[in-house]
Short mmCIF file of C-alpha atoms and ligand atoms in Angstrom, two decimals:
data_model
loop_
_atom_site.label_atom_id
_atom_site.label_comp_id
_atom_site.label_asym_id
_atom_site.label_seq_id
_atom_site.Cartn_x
_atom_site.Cartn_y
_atom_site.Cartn_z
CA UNK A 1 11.31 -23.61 20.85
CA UNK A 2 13.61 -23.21 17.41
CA UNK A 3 12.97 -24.94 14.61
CA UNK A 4 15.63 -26.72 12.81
CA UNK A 5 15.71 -24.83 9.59
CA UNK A 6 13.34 -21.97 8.39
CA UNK A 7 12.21 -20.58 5.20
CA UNK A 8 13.04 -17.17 3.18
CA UNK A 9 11.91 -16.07 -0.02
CA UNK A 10 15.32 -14.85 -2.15
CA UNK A 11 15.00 -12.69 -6.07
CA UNK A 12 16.16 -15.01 -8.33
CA UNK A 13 15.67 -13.39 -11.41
CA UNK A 14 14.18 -9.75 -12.39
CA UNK A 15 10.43 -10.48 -14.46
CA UNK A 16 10.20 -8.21 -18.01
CA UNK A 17 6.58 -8.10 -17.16
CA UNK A 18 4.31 -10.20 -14.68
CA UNK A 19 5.87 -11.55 -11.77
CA UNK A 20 6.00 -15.39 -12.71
CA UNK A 21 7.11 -18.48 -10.63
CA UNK A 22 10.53 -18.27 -11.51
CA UNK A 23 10.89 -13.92 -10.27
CA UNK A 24 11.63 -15.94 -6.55
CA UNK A 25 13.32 -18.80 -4.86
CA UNK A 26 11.99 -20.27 -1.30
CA UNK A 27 14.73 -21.61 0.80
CA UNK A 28 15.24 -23.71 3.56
CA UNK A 29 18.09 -23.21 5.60
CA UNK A 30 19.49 -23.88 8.73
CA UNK A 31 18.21 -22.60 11.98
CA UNK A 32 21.44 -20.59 13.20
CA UNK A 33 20.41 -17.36 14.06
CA UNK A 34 21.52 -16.25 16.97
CA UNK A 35 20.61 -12.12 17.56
CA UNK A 36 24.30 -10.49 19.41
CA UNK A 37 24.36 -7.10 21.19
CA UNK A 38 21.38 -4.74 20.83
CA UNK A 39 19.58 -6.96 18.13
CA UNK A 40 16.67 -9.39 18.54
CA UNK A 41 15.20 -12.55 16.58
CA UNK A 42 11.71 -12.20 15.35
CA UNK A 43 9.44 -14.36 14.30
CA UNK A 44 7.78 -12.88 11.48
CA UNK A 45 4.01 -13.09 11.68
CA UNK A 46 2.56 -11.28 9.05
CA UNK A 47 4.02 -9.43 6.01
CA UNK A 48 2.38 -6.77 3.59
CA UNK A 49 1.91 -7.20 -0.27
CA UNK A 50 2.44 -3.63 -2.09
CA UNK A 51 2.83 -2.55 -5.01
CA UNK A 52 5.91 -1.18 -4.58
CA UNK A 53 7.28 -3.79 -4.49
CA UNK A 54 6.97 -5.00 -8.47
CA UNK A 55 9.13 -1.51 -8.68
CA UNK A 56 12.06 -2.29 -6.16
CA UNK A 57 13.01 -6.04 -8.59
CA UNK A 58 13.47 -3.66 -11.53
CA UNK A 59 16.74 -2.80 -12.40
CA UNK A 60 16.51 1.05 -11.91
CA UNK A 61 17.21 4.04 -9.85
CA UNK A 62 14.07 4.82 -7.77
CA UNK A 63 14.05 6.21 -3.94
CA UNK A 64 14.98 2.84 -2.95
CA UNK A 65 18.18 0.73 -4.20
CA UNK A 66 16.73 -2.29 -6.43
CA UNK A 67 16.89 -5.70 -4.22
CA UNK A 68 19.79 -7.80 -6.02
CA UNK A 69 19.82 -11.07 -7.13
CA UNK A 70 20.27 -13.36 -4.30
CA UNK A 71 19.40 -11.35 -1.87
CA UNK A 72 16.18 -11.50 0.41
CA UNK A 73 13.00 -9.98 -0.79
CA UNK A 74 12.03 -6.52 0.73
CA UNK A 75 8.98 -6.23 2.39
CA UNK A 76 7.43 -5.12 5.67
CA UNK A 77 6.41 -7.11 8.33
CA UNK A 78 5.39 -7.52 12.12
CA UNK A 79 6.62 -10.34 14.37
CA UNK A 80 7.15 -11.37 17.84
CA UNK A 81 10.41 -11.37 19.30
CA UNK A 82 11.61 -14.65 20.25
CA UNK A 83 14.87 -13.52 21.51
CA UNK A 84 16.91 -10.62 22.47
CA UNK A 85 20.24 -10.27 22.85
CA UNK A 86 22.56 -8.29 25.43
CA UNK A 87 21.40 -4.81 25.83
CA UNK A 88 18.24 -4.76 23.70
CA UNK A 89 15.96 -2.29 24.30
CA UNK A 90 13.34 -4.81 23.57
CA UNK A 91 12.21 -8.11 25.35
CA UNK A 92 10.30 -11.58 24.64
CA UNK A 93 7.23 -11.37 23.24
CA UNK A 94 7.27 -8.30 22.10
CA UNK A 95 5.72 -7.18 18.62
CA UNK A 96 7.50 -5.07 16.92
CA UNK A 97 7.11 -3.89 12.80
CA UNK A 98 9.57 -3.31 10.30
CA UNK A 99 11.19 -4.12 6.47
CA UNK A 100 12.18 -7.51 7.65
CA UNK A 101 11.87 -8.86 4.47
CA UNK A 102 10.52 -12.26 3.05
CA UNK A 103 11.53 -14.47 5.72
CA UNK A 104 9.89 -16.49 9.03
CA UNK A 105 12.98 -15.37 10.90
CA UNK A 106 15.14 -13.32 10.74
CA UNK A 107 18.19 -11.18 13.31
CA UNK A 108 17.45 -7.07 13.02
CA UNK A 109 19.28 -4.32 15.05
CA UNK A 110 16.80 -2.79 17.20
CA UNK A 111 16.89 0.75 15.45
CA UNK A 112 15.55 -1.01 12.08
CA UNK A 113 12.42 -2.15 14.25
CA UNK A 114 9.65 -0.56 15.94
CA UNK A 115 7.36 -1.81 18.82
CA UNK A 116 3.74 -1.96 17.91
CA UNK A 117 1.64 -0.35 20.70
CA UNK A 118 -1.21 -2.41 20.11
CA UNK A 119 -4.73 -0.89 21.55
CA UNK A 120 -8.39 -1.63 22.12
CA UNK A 121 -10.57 -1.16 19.74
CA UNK A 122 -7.78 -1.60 17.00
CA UNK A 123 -7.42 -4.59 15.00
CA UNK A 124 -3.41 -6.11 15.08
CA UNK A 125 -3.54 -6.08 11.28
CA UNK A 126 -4.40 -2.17 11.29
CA UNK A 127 -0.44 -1.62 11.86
CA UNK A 128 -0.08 -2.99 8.10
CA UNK A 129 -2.83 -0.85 6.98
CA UNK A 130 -4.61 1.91 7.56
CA UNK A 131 -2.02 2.72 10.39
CA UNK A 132 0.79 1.94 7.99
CA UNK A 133 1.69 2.58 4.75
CA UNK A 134 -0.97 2.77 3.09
CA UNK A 135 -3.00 4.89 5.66
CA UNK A 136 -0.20 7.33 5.85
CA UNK A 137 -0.01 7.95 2.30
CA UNK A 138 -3.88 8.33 1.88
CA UNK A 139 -3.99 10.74 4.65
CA UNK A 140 -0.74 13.38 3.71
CA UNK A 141 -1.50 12.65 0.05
CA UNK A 142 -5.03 13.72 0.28
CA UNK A 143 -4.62 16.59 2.71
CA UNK A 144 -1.15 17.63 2.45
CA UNK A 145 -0.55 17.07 -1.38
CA UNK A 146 -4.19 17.59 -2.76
CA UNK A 147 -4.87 19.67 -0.23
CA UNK A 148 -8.67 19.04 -0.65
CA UNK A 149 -11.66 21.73 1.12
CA UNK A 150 -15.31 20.64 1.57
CA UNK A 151 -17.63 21.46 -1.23
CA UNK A 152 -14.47 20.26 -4.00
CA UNK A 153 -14.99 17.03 -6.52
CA UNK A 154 -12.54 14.31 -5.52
CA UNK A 155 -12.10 11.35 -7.99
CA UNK A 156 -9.92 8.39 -6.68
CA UNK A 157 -8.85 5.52 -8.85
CA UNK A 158 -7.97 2.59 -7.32
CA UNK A 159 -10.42 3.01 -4.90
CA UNK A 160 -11.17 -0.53 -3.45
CA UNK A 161 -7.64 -0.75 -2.27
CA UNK A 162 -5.90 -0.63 0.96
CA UNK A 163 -4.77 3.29 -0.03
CA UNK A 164 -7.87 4.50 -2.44
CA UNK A 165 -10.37 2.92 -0.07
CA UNK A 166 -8.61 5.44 2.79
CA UNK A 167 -8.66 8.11 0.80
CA UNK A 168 -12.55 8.08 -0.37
CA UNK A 169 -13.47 8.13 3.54
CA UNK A 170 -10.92 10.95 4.60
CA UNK A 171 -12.42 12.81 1.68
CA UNK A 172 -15.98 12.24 2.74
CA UNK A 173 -15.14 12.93 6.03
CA UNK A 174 -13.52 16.31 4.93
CA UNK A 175 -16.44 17.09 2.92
CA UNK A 176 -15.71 16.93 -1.07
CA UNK A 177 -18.15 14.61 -3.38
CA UNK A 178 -16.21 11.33 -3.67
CA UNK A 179 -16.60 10.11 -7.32
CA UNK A 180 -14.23 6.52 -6.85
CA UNK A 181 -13.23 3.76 -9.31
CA UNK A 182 -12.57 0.21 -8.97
CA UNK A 183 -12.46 -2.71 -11.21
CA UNK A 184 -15.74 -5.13 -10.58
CA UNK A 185 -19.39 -4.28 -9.59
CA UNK A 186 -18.43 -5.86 -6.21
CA UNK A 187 -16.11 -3.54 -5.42
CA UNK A 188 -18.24 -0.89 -6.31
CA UNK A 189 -21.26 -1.88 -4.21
CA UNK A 190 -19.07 -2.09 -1.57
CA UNK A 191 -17.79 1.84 -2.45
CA UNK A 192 -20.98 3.19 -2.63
CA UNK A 193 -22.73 1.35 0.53
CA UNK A 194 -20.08 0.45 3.02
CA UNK A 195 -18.11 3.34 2.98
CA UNK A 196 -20.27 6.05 1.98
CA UNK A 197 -19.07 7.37 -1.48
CA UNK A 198 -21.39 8.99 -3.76
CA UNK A 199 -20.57 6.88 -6.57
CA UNK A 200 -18.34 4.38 -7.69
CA UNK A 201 -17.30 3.73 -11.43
CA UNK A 202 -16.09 0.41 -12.71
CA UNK A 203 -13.28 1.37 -15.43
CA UNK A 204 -14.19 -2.21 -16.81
CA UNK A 205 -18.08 -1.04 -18.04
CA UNK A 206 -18.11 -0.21 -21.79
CA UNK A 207 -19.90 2.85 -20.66
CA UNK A 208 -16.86 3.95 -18.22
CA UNK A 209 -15.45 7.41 -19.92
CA UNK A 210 -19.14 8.57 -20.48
CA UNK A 211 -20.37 7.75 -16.83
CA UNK A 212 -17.08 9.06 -15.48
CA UNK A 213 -17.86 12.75 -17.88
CA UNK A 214 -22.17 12.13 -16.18
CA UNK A 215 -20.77 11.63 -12.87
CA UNK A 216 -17.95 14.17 -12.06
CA UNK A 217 -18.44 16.90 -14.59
CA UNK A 218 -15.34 18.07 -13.64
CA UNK A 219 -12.74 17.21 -10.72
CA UNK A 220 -11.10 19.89 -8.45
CA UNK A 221 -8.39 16.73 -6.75
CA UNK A 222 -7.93 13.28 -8.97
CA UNK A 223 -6.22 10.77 -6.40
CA UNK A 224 -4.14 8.82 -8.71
CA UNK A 225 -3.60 5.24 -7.96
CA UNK A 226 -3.60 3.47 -11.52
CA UNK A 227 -2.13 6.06 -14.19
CA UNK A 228 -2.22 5.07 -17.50
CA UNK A 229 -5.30 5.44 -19.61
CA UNK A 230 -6.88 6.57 -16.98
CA UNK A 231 -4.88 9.55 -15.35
CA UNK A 232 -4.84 10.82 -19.61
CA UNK A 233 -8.45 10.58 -19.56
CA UNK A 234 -8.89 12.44 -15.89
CA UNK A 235 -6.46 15.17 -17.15
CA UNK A 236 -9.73 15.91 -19.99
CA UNK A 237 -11.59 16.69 -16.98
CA UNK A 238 -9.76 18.90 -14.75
CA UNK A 239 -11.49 22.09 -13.03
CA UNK A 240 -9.02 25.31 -12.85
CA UNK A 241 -6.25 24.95 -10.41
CA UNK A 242 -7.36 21.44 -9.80
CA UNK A 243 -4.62 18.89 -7.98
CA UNK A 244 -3.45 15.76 -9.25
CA UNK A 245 -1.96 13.69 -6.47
CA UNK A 246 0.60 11.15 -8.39
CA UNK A 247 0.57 8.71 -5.55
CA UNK A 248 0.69 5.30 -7.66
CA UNK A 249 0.55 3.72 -11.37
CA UNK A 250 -0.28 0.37 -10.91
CA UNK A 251 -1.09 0.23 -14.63
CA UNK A 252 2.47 0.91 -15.72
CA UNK A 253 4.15 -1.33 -13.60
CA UNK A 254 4.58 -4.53 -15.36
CA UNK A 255 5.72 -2.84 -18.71
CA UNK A 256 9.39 -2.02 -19.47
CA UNK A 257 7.81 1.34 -20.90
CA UNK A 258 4.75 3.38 -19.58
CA UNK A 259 2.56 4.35 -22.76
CA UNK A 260 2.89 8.37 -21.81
CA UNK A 261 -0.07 11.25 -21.82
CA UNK A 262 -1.51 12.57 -24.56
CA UNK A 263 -3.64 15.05 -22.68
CA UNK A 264 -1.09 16.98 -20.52
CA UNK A 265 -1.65 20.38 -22.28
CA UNK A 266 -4.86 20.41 -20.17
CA UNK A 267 -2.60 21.20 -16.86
CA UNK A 268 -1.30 24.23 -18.71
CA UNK A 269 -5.19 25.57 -19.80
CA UNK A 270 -6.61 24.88 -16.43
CA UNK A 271 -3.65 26.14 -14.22
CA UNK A 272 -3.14 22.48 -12.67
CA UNK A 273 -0.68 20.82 -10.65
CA UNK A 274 0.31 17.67 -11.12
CA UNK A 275 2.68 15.92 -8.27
CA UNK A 276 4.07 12.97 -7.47
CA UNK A 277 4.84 12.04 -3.69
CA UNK A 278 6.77 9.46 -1.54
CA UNK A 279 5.00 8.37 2.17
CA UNK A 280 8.83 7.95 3.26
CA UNK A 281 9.18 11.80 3.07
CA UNK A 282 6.23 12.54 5.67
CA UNK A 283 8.08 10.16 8.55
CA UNK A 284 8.45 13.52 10.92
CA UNK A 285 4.94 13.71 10.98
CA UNK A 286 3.48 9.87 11.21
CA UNK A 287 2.84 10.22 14.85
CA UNK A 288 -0.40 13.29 14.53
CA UNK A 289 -1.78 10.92 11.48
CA UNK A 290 -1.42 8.02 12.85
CA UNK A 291 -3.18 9.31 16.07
CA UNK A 292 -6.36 10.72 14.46
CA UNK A 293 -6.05 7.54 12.28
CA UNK A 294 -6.33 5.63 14.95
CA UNK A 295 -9.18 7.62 16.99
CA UNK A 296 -11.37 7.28 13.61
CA UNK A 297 -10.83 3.06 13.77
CA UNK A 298 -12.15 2.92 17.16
CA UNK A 299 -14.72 5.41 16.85
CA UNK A 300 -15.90 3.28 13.37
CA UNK A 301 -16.00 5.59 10.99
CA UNK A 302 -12.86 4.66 9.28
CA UNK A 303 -14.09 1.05 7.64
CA UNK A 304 -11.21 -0.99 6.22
CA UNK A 305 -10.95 -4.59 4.91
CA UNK A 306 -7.80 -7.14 4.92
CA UNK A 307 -7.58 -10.11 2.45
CA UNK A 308 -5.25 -12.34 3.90
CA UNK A 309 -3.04 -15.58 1.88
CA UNK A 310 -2.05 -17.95 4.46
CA UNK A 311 2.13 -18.86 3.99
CA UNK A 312 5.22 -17.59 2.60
CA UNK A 313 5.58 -19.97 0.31
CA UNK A 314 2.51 -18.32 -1.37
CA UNK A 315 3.87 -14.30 -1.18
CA UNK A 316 5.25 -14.30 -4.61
CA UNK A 317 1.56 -15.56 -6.41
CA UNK A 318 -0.09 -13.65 -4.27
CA UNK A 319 1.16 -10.51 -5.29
CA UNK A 320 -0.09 -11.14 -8.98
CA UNK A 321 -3.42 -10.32 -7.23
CA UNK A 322 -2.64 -6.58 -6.97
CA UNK A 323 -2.20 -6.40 -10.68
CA UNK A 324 -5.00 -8.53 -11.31
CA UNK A 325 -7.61 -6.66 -8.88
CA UNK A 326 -8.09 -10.14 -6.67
CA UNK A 327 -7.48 -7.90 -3.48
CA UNK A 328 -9.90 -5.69 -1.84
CA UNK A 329 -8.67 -3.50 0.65
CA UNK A 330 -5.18 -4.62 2.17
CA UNK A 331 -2.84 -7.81 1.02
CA UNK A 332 -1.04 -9.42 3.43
CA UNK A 333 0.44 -12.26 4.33
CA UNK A 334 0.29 -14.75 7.08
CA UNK A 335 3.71 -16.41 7.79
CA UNK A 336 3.62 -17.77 11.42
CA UNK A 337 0.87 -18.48 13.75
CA UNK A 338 1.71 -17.17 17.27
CA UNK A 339 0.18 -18.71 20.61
CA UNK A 340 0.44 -14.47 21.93
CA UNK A 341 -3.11 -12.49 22.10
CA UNK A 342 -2.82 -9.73 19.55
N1 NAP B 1 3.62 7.29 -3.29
C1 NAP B 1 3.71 6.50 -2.23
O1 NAP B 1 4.48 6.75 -1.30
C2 NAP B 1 2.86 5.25 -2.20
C3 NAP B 1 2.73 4.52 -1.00
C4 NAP B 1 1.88 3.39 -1.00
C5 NAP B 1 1.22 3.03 -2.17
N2 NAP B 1 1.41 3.75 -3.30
C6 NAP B 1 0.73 3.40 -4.55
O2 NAP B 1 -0.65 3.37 -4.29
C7 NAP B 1 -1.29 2.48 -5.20
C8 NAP B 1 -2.17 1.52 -4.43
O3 NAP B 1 -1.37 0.70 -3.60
P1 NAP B 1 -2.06 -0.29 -2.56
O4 NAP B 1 -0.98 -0.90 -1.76
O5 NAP B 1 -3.15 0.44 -1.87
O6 NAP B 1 -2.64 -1.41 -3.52
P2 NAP B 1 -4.17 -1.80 -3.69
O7 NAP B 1 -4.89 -0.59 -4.19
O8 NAP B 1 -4.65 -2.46 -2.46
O9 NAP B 1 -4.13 -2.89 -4.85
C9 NAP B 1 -3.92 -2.53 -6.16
C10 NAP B 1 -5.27 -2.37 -6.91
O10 NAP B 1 -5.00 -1.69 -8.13
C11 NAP B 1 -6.01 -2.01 -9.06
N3 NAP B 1 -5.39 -2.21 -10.38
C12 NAP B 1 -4.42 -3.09 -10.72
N4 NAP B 1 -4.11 -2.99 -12.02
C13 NAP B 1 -4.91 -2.01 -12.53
C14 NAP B 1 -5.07 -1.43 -13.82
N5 NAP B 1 -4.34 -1.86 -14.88
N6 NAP B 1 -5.99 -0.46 -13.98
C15 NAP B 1 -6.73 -0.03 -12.94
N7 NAP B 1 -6.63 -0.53 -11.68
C16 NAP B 1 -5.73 -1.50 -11.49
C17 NAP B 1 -6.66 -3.32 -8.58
O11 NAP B 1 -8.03 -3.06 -8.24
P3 NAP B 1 -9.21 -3.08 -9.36
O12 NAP B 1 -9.97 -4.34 -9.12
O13 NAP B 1 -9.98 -1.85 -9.04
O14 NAP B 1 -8.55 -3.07 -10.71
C18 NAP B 1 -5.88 -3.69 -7.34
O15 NAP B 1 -6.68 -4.24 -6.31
C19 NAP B 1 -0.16 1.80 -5.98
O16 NAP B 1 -0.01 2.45 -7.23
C20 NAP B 1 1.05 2.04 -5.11
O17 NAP B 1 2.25 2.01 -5.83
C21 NAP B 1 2.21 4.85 -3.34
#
């Protein structure tokens, strides 16, 4: 049964620097959607925190247009379809994934949505994770873009989270020492003994740049997550012809102006790439990683953890915690319960 009215999560203003309780507006309005030929209503259960999101409120021309004032906030999400309307490909009770935005309902066309083929062994959750965005961009941007081999020195920064904690296991699993870094001695322990790196760093310990020169010597593929001070630091340490995969810079975000890289020459001495990379770009080819993905999951040797913040009304907060390192592994969000088995 409908409710009355229903919540949705608008940009109300663009934040110079952390997002603050004024970046968003919750409103609660009216019940009247109604989904009309080849759409259907969804119920939005749960909806993933990303960075990338800090990036698409900024004012500026990116691979995505910025969200406007007003407007909904992006985001993806799964729900369950509560309705569909004439000639829908989809039916009741279906659960189908998308960039539904920051809402608990909402009416899509059926080509912006995709059914989730839930299966045993997976968790429902995976489909915002390791078989989602995150997932897909540790698994092209280790392989495809840093195109690591066995025997190589991978570093990956940002490594308790939902992409860098991916990445450390594909590159074990392919092989290469896994140096990783995280922020807390927590995250590290859980590095090192739950997934199987051979050692974790916290950038936070006074000793950090002199275990990171102990520990790697030097790198052959630095998965970047974090940029900053230290993707100048990791560019000091680079083995000839070594990769750099740009995939995030979490550390830039929340300034108007990144601080730049002092150490750059180092690409030219050591015959290094340096690349940046955008998951949207590898669509054509989701299907083979999401497959072996997937076969890793229910096999167990692909670990992965989910912290999950119960409501809407607590998105916006809750995505301070990716800039403040209170997430390990993937952020989502709750917004609906649902009396389905997923
Ligand atoms: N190129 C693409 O297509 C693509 C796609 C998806 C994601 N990404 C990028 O991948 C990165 C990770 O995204 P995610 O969704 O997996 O997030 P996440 O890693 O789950 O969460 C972000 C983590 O970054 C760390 N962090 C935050 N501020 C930091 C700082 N100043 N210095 C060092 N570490 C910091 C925090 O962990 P600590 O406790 O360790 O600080 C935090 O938990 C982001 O940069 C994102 O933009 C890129």
């Amino acid at each position: 049964m409908a409710p009355s009215t229903y919540t949705r999560v608008t940009l109300q203003e663009r934040p110079p620097e952390e997002i603050t309780p004024t970046t968003f507006k919750q409103e609660t309005v009216p019940f009247d959607l109604k989904p009309g030929r080849g759409q259907i209503l969804v119920k939005i259960l749960y909806l993933s925190l990303d960075p990338a999101l800090r990036g698409f409120i900024k004012d500026q021309r990116s691979y995505m247009r910025p969200v406007q004032i007003g407007e909904v906030m992006r985001g993806h999400a799964f729900g369950e379809v509560i309705e569909a309307g004439p000639g829908s490909k989809y039916k009741v009770g279906d659960i189908v994934e998308g960039g539904f935005g920051w809402t608990e309902y909402g009416v899509f066309d059926d080509k912006v949505a995709e059914k989730i083929e839930h299966q045993p062994g997976l968790d429902i959750l995976d489909f915002l994770g390791p078989l989602g965005t995150t997932g897909l961009t540790a698994y092209f941007g280790l392989l495809d873009v840093g195109k690591i081999k066995a025997g190589e020195t991978l570093v990956v920064s940002g490594a308790a989270g939902a992409t860098g904690s991916i990445v450390c296991q594909i590159g074990k699993k392919k092989g290469a020492k896994v140096v990783a870094i995280a922020g807390s001695v927590e995250k590290c322990q859980w590095l090192e003994k739950d997934l199987g790196v051979d050692k974790a760093l916290n950038y936070k310990s006074p000793s950090f740049y002199d275990d990171f020169k102990k520990e790697v010597g030097y790198l052959d593929v630095f998965f970047d997550n974090v940029g900053g001070d230290i993707l100048n630091f990791a560019l000091t340490r680079l083995n000839q012809k070594a990769r750099i995969v740009l995939c995030g810079a979490i550390s830039d975000y929340n300034k108007a102006k990144p601080k730049g890289l002092s150490s750059y020459l180092n690409l030219i001495s050591q015959r290094a790439r340096i690349e940046g990379f955008i998951i949207l770009d590898y669509a054509p080819r989701y299907a083979e990683a999401r497959k072996e993905i997937a076969e890793w999951l229910k096999e167990g040797s692909l670990k992965r953890r989910f912290h999950v913040v119960q409501g809407l009304q607590n998105a916006a907060q809750a995505m301070n915690l990716l800039f403040t390192g209170g997430n390990t592994g993937k952020l989502v969000v709750q917004v609906s319960q649902t009396a389905a088995k997923l």
